[in-house]
XYZ file of C-alpha atoms in Angstrom:
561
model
C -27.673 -6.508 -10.539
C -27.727 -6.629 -14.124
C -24.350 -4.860 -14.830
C -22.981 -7.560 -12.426
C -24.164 -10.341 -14.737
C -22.972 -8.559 -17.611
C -19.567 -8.408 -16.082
C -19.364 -11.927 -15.156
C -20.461 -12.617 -19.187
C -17.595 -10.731 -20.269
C -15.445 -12.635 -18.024
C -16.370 -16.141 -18.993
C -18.916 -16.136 -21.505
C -22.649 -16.641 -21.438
C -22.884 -20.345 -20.578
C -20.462 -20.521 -17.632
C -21.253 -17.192 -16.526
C -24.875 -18.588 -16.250
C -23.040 -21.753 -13.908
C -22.607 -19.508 -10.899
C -24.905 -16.456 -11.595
C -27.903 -17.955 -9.499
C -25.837 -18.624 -6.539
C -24.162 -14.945 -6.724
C -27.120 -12.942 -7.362
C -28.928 -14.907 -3.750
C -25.105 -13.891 -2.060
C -25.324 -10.500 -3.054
C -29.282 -9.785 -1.929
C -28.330 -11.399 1.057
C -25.301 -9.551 1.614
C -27.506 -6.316 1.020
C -30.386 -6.977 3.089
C -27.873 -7.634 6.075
C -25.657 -5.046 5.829
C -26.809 -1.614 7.406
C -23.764 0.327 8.694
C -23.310 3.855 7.162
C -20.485 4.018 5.688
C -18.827 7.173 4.673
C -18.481 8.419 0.730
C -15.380 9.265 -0.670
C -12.775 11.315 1.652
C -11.596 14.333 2.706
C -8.668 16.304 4.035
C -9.233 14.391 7.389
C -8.064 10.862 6.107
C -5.367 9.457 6.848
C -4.301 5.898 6.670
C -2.074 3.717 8.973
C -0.523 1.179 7.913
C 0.296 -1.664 10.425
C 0.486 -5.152 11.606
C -2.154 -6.204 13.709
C 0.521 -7.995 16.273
C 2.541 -4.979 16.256
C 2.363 -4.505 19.557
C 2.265 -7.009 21.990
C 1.917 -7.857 25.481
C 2.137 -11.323 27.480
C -0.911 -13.218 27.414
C -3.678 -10.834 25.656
C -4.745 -10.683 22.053
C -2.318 -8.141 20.271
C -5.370 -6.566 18.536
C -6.197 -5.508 22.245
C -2.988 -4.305 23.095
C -2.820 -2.490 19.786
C -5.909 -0.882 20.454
C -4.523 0.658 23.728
C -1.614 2.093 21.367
C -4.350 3.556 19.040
C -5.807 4.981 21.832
C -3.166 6.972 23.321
C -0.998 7.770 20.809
C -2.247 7.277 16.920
C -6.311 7.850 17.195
C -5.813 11.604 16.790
C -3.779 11.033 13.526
C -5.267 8.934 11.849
C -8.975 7.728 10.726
C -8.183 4.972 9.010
C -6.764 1.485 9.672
C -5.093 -0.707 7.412
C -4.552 -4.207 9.286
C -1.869 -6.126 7.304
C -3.430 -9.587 6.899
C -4.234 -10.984 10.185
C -5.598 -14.373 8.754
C -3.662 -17.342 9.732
C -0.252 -17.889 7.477
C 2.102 -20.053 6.347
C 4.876 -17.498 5.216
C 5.226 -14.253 4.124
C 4.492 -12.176 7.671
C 0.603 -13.319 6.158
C 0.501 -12.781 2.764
C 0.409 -16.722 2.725
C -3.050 -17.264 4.052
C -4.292 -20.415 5.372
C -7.914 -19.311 5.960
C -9.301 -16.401 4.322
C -12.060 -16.424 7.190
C -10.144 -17.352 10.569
C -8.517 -14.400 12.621
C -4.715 -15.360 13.443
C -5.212 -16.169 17.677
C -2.299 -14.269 18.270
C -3.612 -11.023 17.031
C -7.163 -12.210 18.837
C -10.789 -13.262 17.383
C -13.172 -11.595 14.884
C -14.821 -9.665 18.404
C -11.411 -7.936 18.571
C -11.752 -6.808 15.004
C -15.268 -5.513 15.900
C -13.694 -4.032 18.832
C -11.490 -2.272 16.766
C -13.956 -0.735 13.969
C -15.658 0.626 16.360
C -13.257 3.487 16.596
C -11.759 3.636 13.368
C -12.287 2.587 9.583
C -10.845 -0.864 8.825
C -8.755 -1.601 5.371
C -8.797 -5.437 4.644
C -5.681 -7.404 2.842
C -7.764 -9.225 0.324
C -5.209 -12.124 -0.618
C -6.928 -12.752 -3.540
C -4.225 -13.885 -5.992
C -3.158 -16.737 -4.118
C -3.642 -18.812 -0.800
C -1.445 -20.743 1.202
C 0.152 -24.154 0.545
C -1.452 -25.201 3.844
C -4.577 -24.201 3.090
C -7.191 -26.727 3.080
C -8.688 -25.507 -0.229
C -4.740 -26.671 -1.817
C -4.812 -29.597 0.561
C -8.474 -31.048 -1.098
C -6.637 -30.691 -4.518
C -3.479 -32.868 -3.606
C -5.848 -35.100 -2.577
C -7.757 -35.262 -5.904
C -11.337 -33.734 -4.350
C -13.104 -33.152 -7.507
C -14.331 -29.849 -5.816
C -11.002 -28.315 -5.907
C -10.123 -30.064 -9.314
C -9.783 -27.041 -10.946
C -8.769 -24.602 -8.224
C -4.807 -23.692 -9.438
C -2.840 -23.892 -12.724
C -1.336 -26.877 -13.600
C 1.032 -26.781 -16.454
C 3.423 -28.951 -18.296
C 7.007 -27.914 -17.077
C 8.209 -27.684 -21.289
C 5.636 -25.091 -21.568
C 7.430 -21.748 -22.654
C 6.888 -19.402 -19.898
C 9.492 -16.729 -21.340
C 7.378 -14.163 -21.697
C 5.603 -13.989 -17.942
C 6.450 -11.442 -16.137
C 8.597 -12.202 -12.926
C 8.713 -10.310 -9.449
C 11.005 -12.538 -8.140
C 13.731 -14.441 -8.919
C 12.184 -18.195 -8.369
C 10.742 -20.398 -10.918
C 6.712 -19.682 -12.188
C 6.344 -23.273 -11.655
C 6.442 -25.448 -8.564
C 6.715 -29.359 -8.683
C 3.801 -30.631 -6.072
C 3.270 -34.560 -5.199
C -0.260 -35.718 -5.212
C -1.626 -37.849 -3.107
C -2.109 -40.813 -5.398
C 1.589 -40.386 -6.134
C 1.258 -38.354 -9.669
C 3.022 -35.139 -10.030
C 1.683 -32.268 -11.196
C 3.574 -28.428 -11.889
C 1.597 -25.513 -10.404
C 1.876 -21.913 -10.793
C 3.471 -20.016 -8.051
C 4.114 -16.133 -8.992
C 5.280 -14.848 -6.048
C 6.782 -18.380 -3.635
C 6.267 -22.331 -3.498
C 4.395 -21.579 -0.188
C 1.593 -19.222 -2.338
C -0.150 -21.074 -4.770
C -1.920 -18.960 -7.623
C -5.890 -19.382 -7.837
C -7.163 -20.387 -11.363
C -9.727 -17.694 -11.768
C -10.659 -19.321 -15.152
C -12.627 -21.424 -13.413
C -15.948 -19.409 -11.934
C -15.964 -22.095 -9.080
C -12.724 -20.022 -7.907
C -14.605 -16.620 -8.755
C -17.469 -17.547 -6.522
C -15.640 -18.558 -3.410
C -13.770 -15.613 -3.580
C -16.418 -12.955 -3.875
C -18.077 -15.390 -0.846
C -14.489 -13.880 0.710
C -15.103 -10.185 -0.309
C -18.597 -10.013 1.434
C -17.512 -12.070 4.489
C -15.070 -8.929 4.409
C -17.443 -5.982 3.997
C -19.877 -8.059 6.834
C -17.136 -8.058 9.283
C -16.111 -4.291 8.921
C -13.926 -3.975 6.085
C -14.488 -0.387 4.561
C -11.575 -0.538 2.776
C -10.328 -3.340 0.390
C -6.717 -3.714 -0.622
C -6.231 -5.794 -3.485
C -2.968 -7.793 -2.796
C -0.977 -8.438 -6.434
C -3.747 -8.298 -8.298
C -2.093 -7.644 -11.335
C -1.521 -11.161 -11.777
C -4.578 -12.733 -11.712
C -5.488 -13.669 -14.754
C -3.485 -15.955 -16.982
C -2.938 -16.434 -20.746
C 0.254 -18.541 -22.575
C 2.167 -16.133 -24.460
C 1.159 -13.106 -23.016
C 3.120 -11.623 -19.998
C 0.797 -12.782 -17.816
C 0.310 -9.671 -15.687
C -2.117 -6.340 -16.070
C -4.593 -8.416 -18.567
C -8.001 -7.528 -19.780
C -9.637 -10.091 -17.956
C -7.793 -9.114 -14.369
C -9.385 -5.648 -14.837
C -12.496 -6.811 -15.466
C -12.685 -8.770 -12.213
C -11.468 -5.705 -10.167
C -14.480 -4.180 -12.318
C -16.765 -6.805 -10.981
C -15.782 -6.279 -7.509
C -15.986 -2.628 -7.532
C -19.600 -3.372 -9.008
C -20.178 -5.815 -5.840
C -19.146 -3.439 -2.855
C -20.988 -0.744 -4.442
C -24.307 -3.061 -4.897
C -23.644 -4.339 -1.425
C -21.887 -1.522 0.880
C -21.506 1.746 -1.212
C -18.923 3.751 0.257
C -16.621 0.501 0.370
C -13.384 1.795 -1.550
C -11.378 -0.646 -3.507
C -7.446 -0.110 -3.765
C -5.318 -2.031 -6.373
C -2.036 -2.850 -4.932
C 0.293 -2.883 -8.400
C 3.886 -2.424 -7.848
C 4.670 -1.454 -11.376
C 5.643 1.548 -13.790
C 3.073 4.937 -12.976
C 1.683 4.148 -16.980
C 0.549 0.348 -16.280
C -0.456 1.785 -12.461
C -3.398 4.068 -12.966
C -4.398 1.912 -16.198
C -6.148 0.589 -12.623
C -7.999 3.415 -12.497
C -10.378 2.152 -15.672
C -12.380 4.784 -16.780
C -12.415 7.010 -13.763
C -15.604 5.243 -12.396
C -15.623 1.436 -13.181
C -12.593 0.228 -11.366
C -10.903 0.661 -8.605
C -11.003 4.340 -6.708
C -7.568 4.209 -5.378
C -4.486 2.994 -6.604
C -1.106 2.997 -4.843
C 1.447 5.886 -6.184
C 4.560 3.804 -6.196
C 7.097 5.868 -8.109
C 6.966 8.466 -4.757
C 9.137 6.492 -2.009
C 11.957 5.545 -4.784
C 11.677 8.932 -6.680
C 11.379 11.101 -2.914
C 14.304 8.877 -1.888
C 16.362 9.584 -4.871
C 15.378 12.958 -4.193
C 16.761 13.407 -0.940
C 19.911 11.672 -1.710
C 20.956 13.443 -4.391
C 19.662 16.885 -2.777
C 18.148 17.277 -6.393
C 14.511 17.706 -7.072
C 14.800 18.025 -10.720
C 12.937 14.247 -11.546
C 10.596 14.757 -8.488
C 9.653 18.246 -10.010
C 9.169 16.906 -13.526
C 7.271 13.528 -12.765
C 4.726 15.173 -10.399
C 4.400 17.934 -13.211
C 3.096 15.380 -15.239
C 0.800 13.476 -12.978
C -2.715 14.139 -14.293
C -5.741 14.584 -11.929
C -6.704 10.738 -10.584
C -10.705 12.240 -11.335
C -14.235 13.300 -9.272
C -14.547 9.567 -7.954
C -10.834 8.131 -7.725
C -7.797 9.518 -6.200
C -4.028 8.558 -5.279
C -3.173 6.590 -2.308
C 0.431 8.339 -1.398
C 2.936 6.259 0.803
C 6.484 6.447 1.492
C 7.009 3.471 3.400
C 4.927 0.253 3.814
C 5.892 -3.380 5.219
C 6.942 -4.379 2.027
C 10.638 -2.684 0.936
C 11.091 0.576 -1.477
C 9.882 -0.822 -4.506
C 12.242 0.098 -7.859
C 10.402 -0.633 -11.024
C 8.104 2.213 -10.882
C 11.162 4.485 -11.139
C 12.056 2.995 -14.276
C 11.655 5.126 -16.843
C 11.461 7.763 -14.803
C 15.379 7.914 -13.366
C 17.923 6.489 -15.313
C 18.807 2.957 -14.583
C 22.669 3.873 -14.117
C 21.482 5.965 -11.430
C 18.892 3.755 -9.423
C 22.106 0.665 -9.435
C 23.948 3.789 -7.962
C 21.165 4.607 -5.784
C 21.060 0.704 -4.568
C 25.118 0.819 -4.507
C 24.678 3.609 -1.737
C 22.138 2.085 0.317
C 23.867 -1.221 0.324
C 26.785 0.408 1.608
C 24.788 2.086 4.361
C 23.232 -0.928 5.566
C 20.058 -1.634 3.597
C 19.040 -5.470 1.775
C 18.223 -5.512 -1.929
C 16.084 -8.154 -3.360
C 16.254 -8.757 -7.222
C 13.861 -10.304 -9.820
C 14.478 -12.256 -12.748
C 14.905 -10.914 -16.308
C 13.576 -12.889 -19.229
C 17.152 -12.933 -20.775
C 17.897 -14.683 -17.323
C 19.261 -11.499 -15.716
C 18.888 -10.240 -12.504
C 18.087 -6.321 -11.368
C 17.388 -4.789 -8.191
C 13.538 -5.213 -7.466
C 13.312 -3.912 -3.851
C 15.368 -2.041 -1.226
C 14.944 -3.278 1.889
C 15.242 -0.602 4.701
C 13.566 1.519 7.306
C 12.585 4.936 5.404
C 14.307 7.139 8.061
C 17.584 5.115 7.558
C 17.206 4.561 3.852
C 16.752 8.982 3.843
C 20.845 8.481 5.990
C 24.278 7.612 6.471
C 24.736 5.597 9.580
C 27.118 8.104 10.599
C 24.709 11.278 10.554
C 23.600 12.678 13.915
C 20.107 12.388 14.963
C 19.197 16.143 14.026
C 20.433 15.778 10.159
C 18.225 11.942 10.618
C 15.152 13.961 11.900
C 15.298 17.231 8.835
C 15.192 15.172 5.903
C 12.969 12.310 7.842
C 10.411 15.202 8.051
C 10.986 16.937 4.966
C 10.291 13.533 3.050
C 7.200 13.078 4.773
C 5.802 16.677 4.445
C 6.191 15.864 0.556
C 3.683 13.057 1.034
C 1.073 14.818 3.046
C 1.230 17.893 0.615
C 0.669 15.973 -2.240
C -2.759 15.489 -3.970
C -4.043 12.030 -2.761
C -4.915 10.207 0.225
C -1.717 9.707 2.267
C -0.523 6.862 4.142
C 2.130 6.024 7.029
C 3.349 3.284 7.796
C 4.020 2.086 11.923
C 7.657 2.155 11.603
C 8.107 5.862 10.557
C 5.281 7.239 13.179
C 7.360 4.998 15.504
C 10.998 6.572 14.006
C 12.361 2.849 13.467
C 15.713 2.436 12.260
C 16.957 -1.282 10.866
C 16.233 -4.328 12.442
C 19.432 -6.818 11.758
C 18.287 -9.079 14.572
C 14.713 -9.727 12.962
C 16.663 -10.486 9.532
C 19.103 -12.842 11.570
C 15.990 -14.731 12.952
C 13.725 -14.567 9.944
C 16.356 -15.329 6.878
C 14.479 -12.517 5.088
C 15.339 -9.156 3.946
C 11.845 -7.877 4.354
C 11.827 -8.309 8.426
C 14.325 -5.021 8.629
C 11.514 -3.025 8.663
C 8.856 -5.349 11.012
C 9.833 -4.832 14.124
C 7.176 -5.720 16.688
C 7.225 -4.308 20.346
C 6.571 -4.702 23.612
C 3.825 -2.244 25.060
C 6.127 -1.408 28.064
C 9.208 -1.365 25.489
C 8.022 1.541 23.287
C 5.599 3.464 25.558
C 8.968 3.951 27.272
C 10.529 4.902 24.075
C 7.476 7.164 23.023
C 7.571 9.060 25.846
C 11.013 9.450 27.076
C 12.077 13.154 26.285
C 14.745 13.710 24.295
C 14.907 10.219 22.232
C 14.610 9.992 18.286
C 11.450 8.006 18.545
C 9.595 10.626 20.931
C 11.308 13.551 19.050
C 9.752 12.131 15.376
C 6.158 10.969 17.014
C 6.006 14.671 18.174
C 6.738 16.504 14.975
C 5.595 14.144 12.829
C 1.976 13.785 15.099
C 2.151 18.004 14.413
C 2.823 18.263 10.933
C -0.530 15.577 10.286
C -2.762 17.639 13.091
C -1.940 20.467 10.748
C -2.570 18.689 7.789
C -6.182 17.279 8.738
C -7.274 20.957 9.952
C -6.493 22.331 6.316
C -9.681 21.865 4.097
C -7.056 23.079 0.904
C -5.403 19.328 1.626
C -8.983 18.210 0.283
C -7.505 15.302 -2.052
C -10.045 16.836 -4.527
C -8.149 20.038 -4.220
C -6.321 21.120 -7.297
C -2.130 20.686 -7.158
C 0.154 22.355 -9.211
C 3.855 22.256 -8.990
C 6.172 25.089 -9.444
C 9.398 25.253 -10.999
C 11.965 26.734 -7.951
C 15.282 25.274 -9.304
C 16.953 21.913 -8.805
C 17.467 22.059 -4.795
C 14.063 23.021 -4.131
C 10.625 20.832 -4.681
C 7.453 23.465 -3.871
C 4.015 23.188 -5.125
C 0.739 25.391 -4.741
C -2.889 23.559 -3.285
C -5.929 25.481 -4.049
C -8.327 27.034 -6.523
C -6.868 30.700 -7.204
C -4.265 33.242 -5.456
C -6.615 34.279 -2.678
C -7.427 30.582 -1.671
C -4.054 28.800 -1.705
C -1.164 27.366 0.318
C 2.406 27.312 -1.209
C 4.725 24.451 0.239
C 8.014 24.494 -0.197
C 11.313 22.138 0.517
C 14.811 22.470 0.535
C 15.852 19.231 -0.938
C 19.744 19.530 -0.251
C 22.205 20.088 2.531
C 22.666 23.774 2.231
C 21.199 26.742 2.325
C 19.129 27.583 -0.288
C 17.792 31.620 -1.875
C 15.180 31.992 -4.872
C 12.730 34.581 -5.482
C 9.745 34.799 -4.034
C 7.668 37.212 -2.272
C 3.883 37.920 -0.496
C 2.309 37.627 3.149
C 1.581 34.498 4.356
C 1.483 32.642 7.593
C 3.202 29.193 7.872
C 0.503 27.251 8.871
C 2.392 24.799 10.661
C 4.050 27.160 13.384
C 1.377 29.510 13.082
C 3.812 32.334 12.740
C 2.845 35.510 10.038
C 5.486 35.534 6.942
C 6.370 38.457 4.812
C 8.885 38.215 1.672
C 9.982 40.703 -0.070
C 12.393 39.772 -3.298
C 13.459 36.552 -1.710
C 13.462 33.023 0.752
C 15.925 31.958 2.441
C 15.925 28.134 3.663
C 18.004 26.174 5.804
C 19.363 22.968 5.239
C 15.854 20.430 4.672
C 13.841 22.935 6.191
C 10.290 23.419 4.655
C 7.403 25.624 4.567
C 3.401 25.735 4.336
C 2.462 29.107 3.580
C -0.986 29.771 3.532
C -1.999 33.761 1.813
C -2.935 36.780 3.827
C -5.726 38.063 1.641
């Protein structure tokens, strides 16, 4: 408890530290004395994540959590072992990153039983909202009032202030005008939309309700915590605003919380920002978070593929240094957010990612664009399915399905936990009519569904959806039954020319697997030779002086000793 404490003086001092310390430290032995559920340490080869909405599937008249757990049941339970529910709090905006009540299930996805229900067969990952809460909330609603409670609760600042140097992810002002209810108006700070209003962590008040938050969380199942734009949590005039020393000190206190509280718990830092300012999340291997996303691979796999050139791919995961013994990667290629581009920056040339955008425009995909402190705008966010984003609308479904799989055989080969998001399991391509009815960009790849609708679609012979669930559900069985895919297990990446991306799992020659991937849309030859069997077909391999590969056609050798 004492390290806690410490933390919480580092954040604001001795004396207000001291202000909320008493009521913490009865929270926290609380919290500990209740909570008795094992919960398992670290990972494994076997983990897997989903990522999904809880209402993604829905039928007439029953909770969607229940209708999603049929879904889990038949099709995705196998696959995966871990859940991560996309906020399914009551909202505002946002498809729920607006949250109304940080403690109320949304009644169309069900009631906290259903969540119960849920963890029952699988781990849980939480959306922990925690830089901001909705502008219906009735923590933001006390403050228009003037409730001295919530005095303090958000930023107020005087619109002349010089906010020049803050760091924008969109393209609308830091600073929303908001009427009080005495008729005064005050200017709060908004990051991310006039709907999400940011919390004032500088006040502890704020601190302590939200770790209240946390361990309502952990109580209710959560064994994994996703950290929703935390980078912006703390702010200081002047400074950017974003990745400060006081933001990582409060993921530091967290981490110090779950662990006191629910060891096992793993915290993930959601930061959609350049791989440098990324694992800076990381802290000192064992003091921050233990997972942080790996943005740069959906842009950099995409550009990739596109270019049927794995030259930057090969060079940036050259580079990428072990994540440590307690902290790892969480690898995604798609999520319910779009295909982020400021990771890649730095990375690719930005000629070539307003190319790459150029191309996908063309082909159907939204682009969403921030705001540049010289009052630019650039290309933030593609917005896209990941199996059309990999095409051209005119491809034919096999060409779709090659690079489709190839893309995602790069993410479960790589060292790290991986993720995959519904639509891809599901082989989704765009949906115009959700961005006709929503006005956003973002609802092109949030399709919800029937349960008659796509158990139809699943298992229909012959159709893109069934033909992807089947591969894709074979390439992960594979993966999980592979102890080499440990995310401990050592990576390195080998140098097979520009078409090809290939890397090598394991500790020495007799204890190894060799993956490889044709990139391009040709046939490709290098050297290369030894016995192997392909682990995914099961089928013994013997090369001589070279490999031959088809178009996007990859392989998992494992060595014949």
């Amino acid at each position: 408890m004492k390290y806690i404490k410490q933390r919480l003086i580092a954040i604001y001092g001795e004396t207000d530290a001291q202000k909320i310390w008493t009521s913490l430290k009865e929270k926290l032995l609380k919290a500990k004395q209740t909570h008795t559920k094992e919960r398992k340490q670290r990972w494994d080869e076997k983990d897997l994540v989903l990522i999904t909405y809880s209402d993604q599937f829905q039928e007439e008249g029953k909770p969607a959590l229940a209708t999603f757990e049929k879904v889990f049941d038949r099709y995705l339970a196998d696959n995966f072992e871990i859940v991560h529910l996309l906020p399914f709090y009551p909202y505002s905006s946002d498809d729920g990153f607006s949250v109304i009540d940080y403690k109320k299930v949304n009644p169309i996805a069900g009631n906290w039983e259903d969540v119960e229900q849920l963890s029952k067969k699988t781990r849980i990952m939480f959306d922990y909202v925690c830089n901001h809460i909705s502008a219906q909330s009735d923590w933001f609603k006390e403050y228009i009032k003037g409730s001295p409670e919530y005095a303090d609760f958000f930023t107020e600042m005087d619109p002349d202030t010089d906010l020049s140097a803050v760091t924008r992810p969109r393209s609308t002002p830091v600073l929303t005008k908001f009427k009080m209810e005495d008729g005064s108006e005050r200017y709060i700070w908004t990051t991310f939309s006039e709907d999400q209003i940011d919390l004032n962590f500088k006040n502890p008040n704020v601190l302590l309700k939200m770790i209240d938050v946390l361990l309502f969380y952990i109580e209710h199942g959560a064994e994994y915590i996703r950290l929703d734009a935390v980078g912006f949590m703390w702010k200081e005039i002047g400074s950017t605003c974003i990745h400060l020393e006081k933001t990582h000190q409060i993921i530091k206190l967290f981490r110090d919380i779950v662990e006191e509280v629910a060891k096992g718990t793993v915290i993930i830092t959601e930061t959609n920002v350049p791989h440098k300012d990324n694992i800076s999340y990381f802290g000192n291997g064992s003091d921050e978070a233990h997972m942080v996303y790996q943005f740069p691979l959906p842009p950099l796999v995409l550009y990739t593929i596109n270019r049927g050139d794995g030259s930057a791919l090969t060079n940036w995961a050259r580079n990428l240094q072990p994540a440590g013994d307690e902290t790892t990667f969480f690898n995604f290629l798609a999520s319910h957010d779009g295909i982020g581009l400021n990771p890649i920056r730095g990375i690719i040339p930005e000629e070539e990612i307003l190319a790459l955008v150029s191309d996908l425009k063309e082909e159907g995909a939204k682009v969403n664009y921030k705001k540049n402190p010289d009052n630019t705008q650039s290309p933030y966010e593609v917005n896209v399915t990941y199996l059309d984003a990999l095409n051209k609308r005119a491809d034919d479904d096999d060409i779709r399905m090659k690079r489709f799989l190839s893309a995602h055989s790069i993410l479960l080969s790589l060292q790290g936990v991986p993720a995959i998001y519904i639509q891809s399991i599901l082989g989704s391509r765009n949906d115009y009519d959700g961005v006709a009815k929503t006005g956003m960009n973002r609802s092109i790849n949030r399709q919800k569904y029937g349960l008659d609708e796509i158990e139809t679609e699943l298992t229909k012979p012959g159709t893109l959806r069934s033909k992807i669930y089947r591969e894709l559900t074979n390439i992960i069985q594979t993966r999980k039954a592979e102890a080499l895919f440990h995310p401990d297990v050592p990576m390195e990446v080998l140098d097979k020319g520009e078409r090809i991306f290939a890397l090598k799992r394991g500790y020495d020659s007799q204890n190894s697997l060799t993956i490889i991937h044709n990139i391009a849309n040709e046939q490709v030859d290098f050297q290369f030779s030894g016995e192997f069997v392909n682990i995914i077909t099961g089928e013994e391999m013997t090369f001589v002086d070279t490999i031959t590969l088809d178009p996007y056609q990859f392989l998992w050798l494992k060595s014949i000793n």
